[in-house]
mmCIF file of C-alpha atoms in Angstrom:
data_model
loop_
_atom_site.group_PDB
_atom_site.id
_atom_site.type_symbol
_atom_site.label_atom_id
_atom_site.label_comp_id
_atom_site.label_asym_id
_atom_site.label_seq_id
_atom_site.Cartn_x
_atom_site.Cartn_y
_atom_site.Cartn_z
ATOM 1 C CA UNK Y 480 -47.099 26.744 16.580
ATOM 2 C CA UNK Y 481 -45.946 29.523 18.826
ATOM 3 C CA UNK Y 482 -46.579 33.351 17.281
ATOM 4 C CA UNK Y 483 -43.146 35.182 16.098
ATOM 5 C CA UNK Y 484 -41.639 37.166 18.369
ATOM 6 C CA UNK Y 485 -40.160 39.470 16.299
ATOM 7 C CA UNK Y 486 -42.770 41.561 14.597
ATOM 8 C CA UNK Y 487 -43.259 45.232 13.677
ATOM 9 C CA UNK Y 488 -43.498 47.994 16.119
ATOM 10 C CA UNK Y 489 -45.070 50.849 16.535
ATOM 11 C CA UNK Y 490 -42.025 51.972 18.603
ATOM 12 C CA UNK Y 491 -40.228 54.999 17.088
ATOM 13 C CA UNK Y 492 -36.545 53.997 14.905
ATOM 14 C CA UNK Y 493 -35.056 57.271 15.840
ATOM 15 C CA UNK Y 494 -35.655 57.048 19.009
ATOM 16 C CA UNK Y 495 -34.239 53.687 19.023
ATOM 17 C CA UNK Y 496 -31.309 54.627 17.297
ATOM 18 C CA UNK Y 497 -31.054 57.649 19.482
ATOM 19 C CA UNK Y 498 -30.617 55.218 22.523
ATOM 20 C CA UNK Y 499 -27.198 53.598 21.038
ATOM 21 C CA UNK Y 500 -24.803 54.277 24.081
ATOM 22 C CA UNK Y 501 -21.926 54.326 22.315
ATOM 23 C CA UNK Y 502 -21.947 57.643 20.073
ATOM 24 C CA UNK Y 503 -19.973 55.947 17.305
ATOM 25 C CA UNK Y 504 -21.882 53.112 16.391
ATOM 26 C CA UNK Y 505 -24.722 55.659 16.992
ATOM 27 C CA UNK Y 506 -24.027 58.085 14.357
ATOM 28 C CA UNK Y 507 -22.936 54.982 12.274
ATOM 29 C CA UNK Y 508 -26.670 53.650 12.748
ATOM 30 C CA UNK Y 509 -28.495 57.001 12.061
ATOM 31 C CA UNK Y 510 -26.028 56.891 8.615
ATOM 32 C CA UNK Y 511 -26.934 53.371 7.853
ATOM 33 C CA UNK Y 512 -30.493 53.774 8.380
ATOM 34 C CA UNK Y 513 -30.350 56.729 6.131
ATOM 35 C CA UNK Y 514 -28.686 55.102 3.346
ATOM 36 C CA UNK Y 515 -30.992 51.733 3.467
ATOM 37 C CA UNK Y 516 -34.144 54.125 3.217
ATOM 38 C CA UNK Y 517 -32.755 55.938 0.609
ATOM 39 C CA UNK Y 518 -31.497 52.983 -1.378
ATOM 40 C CA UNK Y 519 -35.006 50.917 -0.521
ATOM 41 C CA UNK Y 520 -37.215 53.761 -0.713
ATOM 42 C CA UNK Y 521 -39.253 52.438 2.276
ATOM 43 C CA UNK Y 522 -39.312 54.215 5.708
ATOM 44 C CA UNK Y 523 -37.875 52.287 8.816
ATOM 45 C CA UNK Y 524 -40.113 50.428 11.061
ATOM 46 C CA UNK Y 525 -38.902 48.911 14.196
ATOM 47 C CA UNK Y 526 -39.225 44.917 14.604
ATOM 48 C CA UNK Y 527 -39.305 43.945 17.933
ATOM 49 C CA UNK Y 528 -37.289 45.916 20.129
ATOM 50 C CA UNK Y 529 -33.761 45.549 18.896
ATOM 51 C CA UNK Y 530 -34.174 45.732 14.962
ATOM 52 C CA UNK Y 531 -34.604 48.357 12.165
ATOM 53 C CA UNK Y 532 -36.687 46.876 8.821
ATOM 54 C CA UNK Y 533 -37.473 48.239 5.612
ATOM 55 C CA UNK Y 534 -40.738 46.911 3.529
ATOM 56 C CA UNK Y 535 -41.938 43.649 4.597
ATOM 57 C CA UNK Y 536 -42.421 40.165 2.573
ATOM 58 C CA UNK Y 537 -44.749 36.985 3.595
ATOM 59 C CA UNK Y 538 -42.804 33.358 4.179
ATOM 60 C CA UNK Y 539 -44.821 29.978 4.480
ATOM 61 C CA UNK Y 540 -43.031 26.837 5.071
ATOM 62 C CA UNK Y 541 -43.939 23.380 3.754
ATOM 63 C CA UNK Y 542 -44.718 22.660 7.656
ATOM 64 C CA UNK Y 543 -47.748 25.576 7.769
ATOM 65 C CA UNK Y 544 -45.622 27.537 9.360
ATOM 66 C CA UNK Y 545 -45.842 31.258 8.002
ATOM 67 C CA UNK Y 546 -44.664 34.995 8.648
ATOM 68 C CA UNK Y 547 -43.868 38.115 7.724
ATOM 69 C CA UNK Y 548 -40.443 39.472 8.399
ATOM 70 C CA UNK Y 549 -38.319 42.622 6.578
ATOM 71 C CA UNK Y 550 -36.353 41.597 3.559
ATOM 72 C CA UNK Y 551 -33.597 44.392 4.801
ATOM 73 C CA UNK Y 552 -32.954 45.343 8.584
ATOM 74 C CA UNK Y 553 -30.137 46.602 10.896
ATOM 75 C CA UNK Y 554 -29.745 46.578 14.627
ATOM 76 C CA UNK Y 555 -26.855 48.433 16.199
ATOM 77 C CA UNK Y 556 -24.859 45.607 18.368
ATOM 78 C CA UNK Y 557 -21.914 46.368 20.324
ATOM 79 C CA UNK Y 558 -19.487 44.585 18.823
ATOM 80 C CA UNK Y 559 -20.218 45.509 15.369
ATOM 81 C CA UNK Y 560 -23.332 47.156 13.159
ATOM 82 C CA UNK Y 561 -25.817 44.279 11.701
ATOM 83 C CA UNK Y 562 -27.052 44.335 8.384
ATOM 84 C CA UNK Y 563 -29.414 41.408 7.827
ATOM 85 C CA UNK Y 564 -30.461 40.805 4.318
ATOM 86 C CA UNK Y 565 -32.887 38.163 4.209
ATOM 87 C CA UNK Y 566 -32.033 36.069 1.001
ATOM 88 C CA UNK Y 567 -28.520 36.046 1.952
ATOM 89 C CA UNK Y 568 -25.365 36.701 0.503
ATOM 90 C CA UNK Y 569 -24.895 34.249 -2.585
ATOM 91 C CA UNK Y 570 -26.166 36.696 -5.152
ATOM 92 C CA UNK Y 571 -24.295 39.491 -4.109
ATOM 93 C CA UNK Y 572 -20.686 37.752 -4.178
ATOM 94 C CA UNK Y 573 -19.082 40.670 -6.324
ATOM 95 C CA UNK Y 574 -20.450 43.407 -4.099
ATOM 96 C CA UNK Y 575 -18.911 41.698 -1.156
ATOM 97 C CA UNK Y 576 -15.770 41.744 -2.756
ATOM 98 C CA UNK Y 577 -15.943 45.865 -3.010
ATOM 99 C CA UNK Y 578 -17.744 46.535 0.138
ATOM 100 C CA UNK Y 579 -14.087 46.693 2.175
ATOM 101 C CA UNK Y 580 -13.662 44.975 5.928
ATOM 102 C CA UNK Y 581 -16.979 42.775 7.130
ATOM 103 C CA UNK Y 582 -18.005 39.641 8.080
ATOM 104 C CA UNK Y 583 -20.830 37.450 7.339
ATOM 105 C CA UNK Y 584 -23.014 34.936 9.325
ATOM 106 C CA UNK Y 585 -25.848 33.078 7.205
ATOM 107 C CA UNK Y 586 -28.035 36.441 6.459
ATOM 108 C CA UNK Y 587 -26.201 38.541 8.762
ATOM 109 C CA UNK Y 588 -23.398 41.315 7.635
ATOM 110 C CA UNK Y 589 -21.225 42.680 10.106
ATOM 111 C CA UNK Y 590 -19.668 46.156 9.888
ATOM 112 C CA UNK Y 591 -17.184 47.470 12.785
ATOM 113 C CA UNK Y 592 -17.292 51.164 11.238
ATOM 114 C CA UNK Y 593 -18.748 52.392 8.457
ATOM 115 C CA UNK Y 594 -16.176 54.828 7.270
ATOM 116 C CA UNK Y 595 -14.376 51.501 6.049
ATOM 117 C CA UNK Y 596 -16.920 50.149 3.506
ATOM 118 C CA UNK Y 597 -17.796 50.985 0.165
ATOM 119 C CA UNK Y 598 -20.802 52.418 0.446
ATOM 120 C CA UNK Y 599 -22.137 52.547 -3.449
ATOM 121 C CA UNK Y 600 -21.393 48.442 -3.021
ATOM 122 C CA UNK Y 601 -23.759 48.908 0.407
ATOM 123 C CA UNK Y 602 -26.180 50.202 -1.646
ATOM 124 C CA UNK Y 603 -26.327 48.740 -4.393
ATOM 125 C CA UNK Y 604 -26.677 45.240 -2.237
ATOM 126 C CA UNK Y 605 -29.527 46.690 -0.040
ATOM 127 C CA UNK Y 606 -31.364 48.262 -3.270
ATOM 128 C CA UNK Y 607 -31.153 44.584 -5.023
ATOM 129 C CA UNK Y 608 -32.145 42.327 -1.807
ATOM 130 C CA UNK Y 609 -34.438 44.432 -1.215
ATOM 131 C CA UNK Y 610 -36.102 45.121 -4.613
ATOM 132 C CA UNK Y 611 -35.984 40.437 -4.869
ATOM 133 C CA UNK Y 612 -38.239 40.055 -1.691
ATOM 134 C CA UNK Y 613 -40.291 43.324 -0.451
ATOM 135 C CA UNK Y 614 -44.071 42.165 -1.154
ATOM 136 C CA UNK Y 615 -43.638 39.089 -2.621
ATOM 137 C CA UNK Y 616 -44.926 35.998 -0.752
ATOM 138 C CA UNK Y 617 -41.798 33.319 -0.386
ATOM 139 C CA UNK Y 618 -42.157 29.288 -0.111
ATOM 140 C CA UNK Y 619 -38.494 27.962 0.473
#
């Protein structure tokens, strides 16, 4: 089995985030990042070079395959800001239905600007994901 190739960094988050050409989705980031640690309580660490996680949490497979990956992480695209929460979206249905204008792929959350979303239902969403996976070891 081939190693993971996304895996923590010791490249810098703000100077990743810094980088964002376009300044709107760049301020959007900085804010995002800023409300994920604060709502986490864990400091950014870049995965890989594209990706911005918060605590970390051990998966192993029935097939021996096993990793570690962030239960919350963003990455600024430029069609829309990323917000992947790791267990997905089914326990946070009602939250979804306050955050305001997004879209979803199967642990992905897309956001076009921030200034549209609720951001106590952000919060509150990142704070719970987070708090169900970060240090826990996880055999799906």
């Amino acid at each position: 089995m081939g190693e993971p190739k996304t895996v923590p960094t010791d490249a810098s988050p703000e100077d990743f985030l810094a980088g964002v050409p376009d300044e709107r989705r760049r301020t959007d980031a900085r804010a995002l990042c800023a409300l994920i640690a604060e709502a986490t309580g864990a400091p950014p660490r870049m995965w890989g070079g594209s990706m911005v996680g918060f605590g970390t949490y051990h998966y192993r497979y029935a097939s021996g395959r096993e990793g570690d990956w962030p239960p919350v992480a963003l990455a600024p695209r430029k069609q829309a800001l990323v917000l992947y929460i790791a267990e997905g979206f089914e326990p946070h249905t009602e939250l979804l239905a306050r955050l305001g204008p997004h879209g979803t792929g199967k642990g992905c959350l897309y956001l076009k600007r921030l200034a549209d979303v609720d951001r106590d239902a952000l919060a509150e969403m990142v704070a719970a994901a987070f708090d169900r996976l970060n240090g826990r070891t996880v055999t799906p």
